[in-house]
Amino acid sequence: MRRRIIDIDFPVGVKHLYINGKRFRRQDFLKAKELEKRRGKKGRFISLNK
């Protein structure tokens, strides 16, 4: 079952999370979460310059 990164909060006191077959540190997780917020309906990233 695939899990959406947007719905997950990084717990305090944990060094890394393992989600969808990938290991995330806190910094990498927050960056991936910000990128997921920019995804359009078709699954592609939307430009911020519009």
Coordinates of N, CA, C and O in Angstrom, one line a residue:
M1 N 0.8 -1.2 0.0 CA 0.0 0.0 0.0 C 0.9 1.2 0.0 O 1.8 1.4 0.8
R2 N 0.7 2.1 -1.0 CA 1.4 3.4 -1.1 C 0.9 4.4 0.0 O -0.3 4.5 0.2
R3 N 1.8 5.1 0.6 CA 1.4 6.1 1.5 C 1.8 7.5 1.0 O 2.8 7.7 0.4
R4 N 0.9 8.4 1.2 CA 1.2 9.8 0.7 C 2.0 10.5 1.8 O 1.7 10.6 2.9
I5 N 3.1 11.2 1.3 CA 4.0 11.9 2.2 C 3.3 13.1 2.8 O 3.6 13.5 3.9
I6 N 2.4 13.7 2.1 CA 1.7 14.9 2.6 C 0.9 14.6 3.8 O 0.8 15.4 4.7
D7 N 0.4 13.4 4.0 CA -0.4 13.0 5.1 C 0.4 12.6 6.4 O -0.2 12.4 7.4
I8 N 1.7 12.5 6.2 CA 2.5 12.0 7.3 C 3.3 13.1 7.9 O 3.8 14.0 7.2
D9 N 3.4 13.1 9.3 CA 4.2 14.1 10.0 C 5.4 13.4 10.5 O 5.4 12.3 11.0
F10 N 6.6 14.1 10.4 CA 7.8 13.5 10.9 C 7.8 13.5 12.4 O 7.8 14.6 13.0
P11 N 7.9 12.4 13.1 CA 7.9 12.4 14.6 C 9.2 13.0 15.2 O 10.2 12.9 14.6
V12 N 9.0 13.5 16.4 CA 10.1 14.1 17.1 C 10.9 12.9 17.7 O 10.4 11.9 18.2
G13 N 12.3 13.0 17.7 CA 13.1 12.0 18.2 C 13.5 10.9 17.3 O 14.2 10.0 17.7
V14 N 13.0 11.0 16.1 CA 13.3 9.9 15.1 C 14.3 10.5 14.1 O 14.3 11.6 13.6
K15 N 15.3 9.6 13.8 CA 16.4 10.1 12.8 C 16.0 9.9 11.4 O 16.3 10.7 10.5
H16 N 15.2 8.9 11.0 CA 14.8 8.7 9.7 C 13.5 7.9 9.6 O 13.1 7.2 10.6
L17 N 12.8 8.0 8.5 CA 11.5 7.3 8.2 C 11.7 6.4 7.0 O 12.5 6.8 6.1
Y18 N 11.0 5.3 6.9 CA 11.0 4.5 5.7 C 9.6 4.5 5.1 O 8.7 3.9 5.7
I19 N 9.4 5.2 4.0 CA 8.1 5.3 3.4 C 8.2 5.0 1.9 O 9.1 5.5 1.2
N20 N 7.3 4.1 1.4 CA 7.3 3.8 0.0 C 8.6 3.2 -0.5 O 9.0 3.5 -1.7
G21 N 9.3 2.5 0.3 CA 10.6 1.9 -0.2 C 11.7 2.9 -0.2 O 12.8 2.6 -0.8
K22 N 11.6 4.0 0.4 CA 12.7 5.0 0.5 C 12.9 5.5 1.9 O 11.9 5.7 2.6
R23 N 14.1 5.7 2.2 CA 14.5 6.2 3.6 C 14.7 7.7 3.5 O 15.4 8.2 2.7
F24 N 14.0 8.4 4.4 CA 14.1 9.9 4.5 C 14.7 10.3 5.8 O 14.2 9.9 6.9
R25 N 15.6 11.3 5.8 CA 16.0 12.0 7.0 C 15.0 13.2 7.1 O 14.3 13.5 6.2
R26 N 15.1 13.9 8.2 CA 14.1 15.0 8.4 C 14.2 16.1 7.3 O 13.2 16.5 6.7
Q27 N 15.4 16.5 7.0 CA 15.6 17.5 5.9 C 15.1 17.0 4.6 O 14.4 17.8 3.9
D28 N 15.4 15.8 4.2 CA 14.9 15.3 2.9 C 13.4 15.1 2.9 O 12.8 15.3 1.9
F29 N 12.9 14.7 4.0 CA 11.4 14.5 4.1 C 10.7 15.8 3.9 O 9.7 15.9 3.2
L30 N 11.1 16.8 4.6 CA 10.5 18.1 4.5 C 10.6 18.7 3.0 O 9.6 19.3 2.5
K31 N 11.7 18.5 2.4 CA 11.9 18.9 1.0 C 10.9 18.1 0.1 O 10.2 18.7 -0.8
A32 N 10.8 16.8 0.3 CA 9.9 16.0 -0.6 C 8.4 16.4 -0.3 O 7.6 16.4 -1.2
K33 N 8.1 16.7 0.9 CA 6.8 17.1 1.3 C 6.4 18.4 0.6 O 5.3 18.6 0.1
E34 N 7.3 19.4 0.5 CA 7.1 20.7 -0.2 C 6.9 20.4 -1.7 O 6.1 21.1 -2.3
L35 N 7.7 19.5 -2.3 CA 7.5 19.2 -3.7 C 6.2 18.6 -4.0 O 5.5 18.9 -5.0
E36 N 5.7 17.7 -3.1 CA 4.4 17.0 -3.3 C 3.2 18.0 -3.3 O 2.2 17.8 -3.9
K37 N 3.4 19.1 -2.5 CA 2.4 20.1 -2.5 C 2.2 20.8 -3.8 O 1.2 21.4 -4.1
R38 N 3.3 20.8 -4.7 CA 3.3 21.5 -6.0 C 2.8 20.5 -7.1 O 2.8 20.9 -8.3
R39 N 2.4 19.3 -6.8 CA 1.9 18.4 -7.9 C 0.5 18.8 -8.4 O -0.3 19.1 -7.6
G40 N 0.4 18.7 -9.7 CA -0.9 19.0 -10.3 C -1.8 17.8 -10.3 O -1.5 16.7 -9.8
K41 N -3.0 17.9 -10.9 CA -4.0 16.8 -11.0 C -3.5 15.7 -11.8 O -3.8 14.5 -11.6
K42 N -2.6 16.0 -12.8 CA -2.1 14.9 -13.7 C -0.8 14.3 -13.1 O -0.3 13.4 -13.8
G43 N -0.4 14.7 -12.0 CA 0.8 14.1 -11.3 C 2.1 14.7 -11.7 O 3.1 14.3 -11.2
R44 N 2.1 15.8 -12.4 CA 3.3 16.5 -12.8 C 3.5 17.7 -11.9 O 2.5 18.2 -11.3
F45 N 4.7 18.2 -11.7 CA 5.0 19.3 -10.9 C 4.5 20.6 -11.6 O 4.7 20.8 -12.8
I46 N 4.0 21.6 -10.9 CA 3.6 22.8 -11.4 C 4.6 23.9 -11.1 O 5.2 24.0 -10.0
S47 N 4.9 24.7 -12.1 CA 5.9 25.8 -11.9 C 5.4 26.9 -11.0 O 4.2 27.2 -10.9
L48 N 6.3 27.5 -10.2 CA 6.0 28.5 -9.3 C 6.0 29.9 -10.0 O 5.5 30.9 -9.4
N49 N 6.5 30.0 -11.2 CA 6.6 31.2 -12.0 C 5.3 31.7 -12.6 O 5.3 32.8 -13.2
K50 N 4.2 31.0 -12.5 CA 3.0 31.4 -13.1 C 2.3 32.5 -12.4 O 2.3 32.8 -11.3

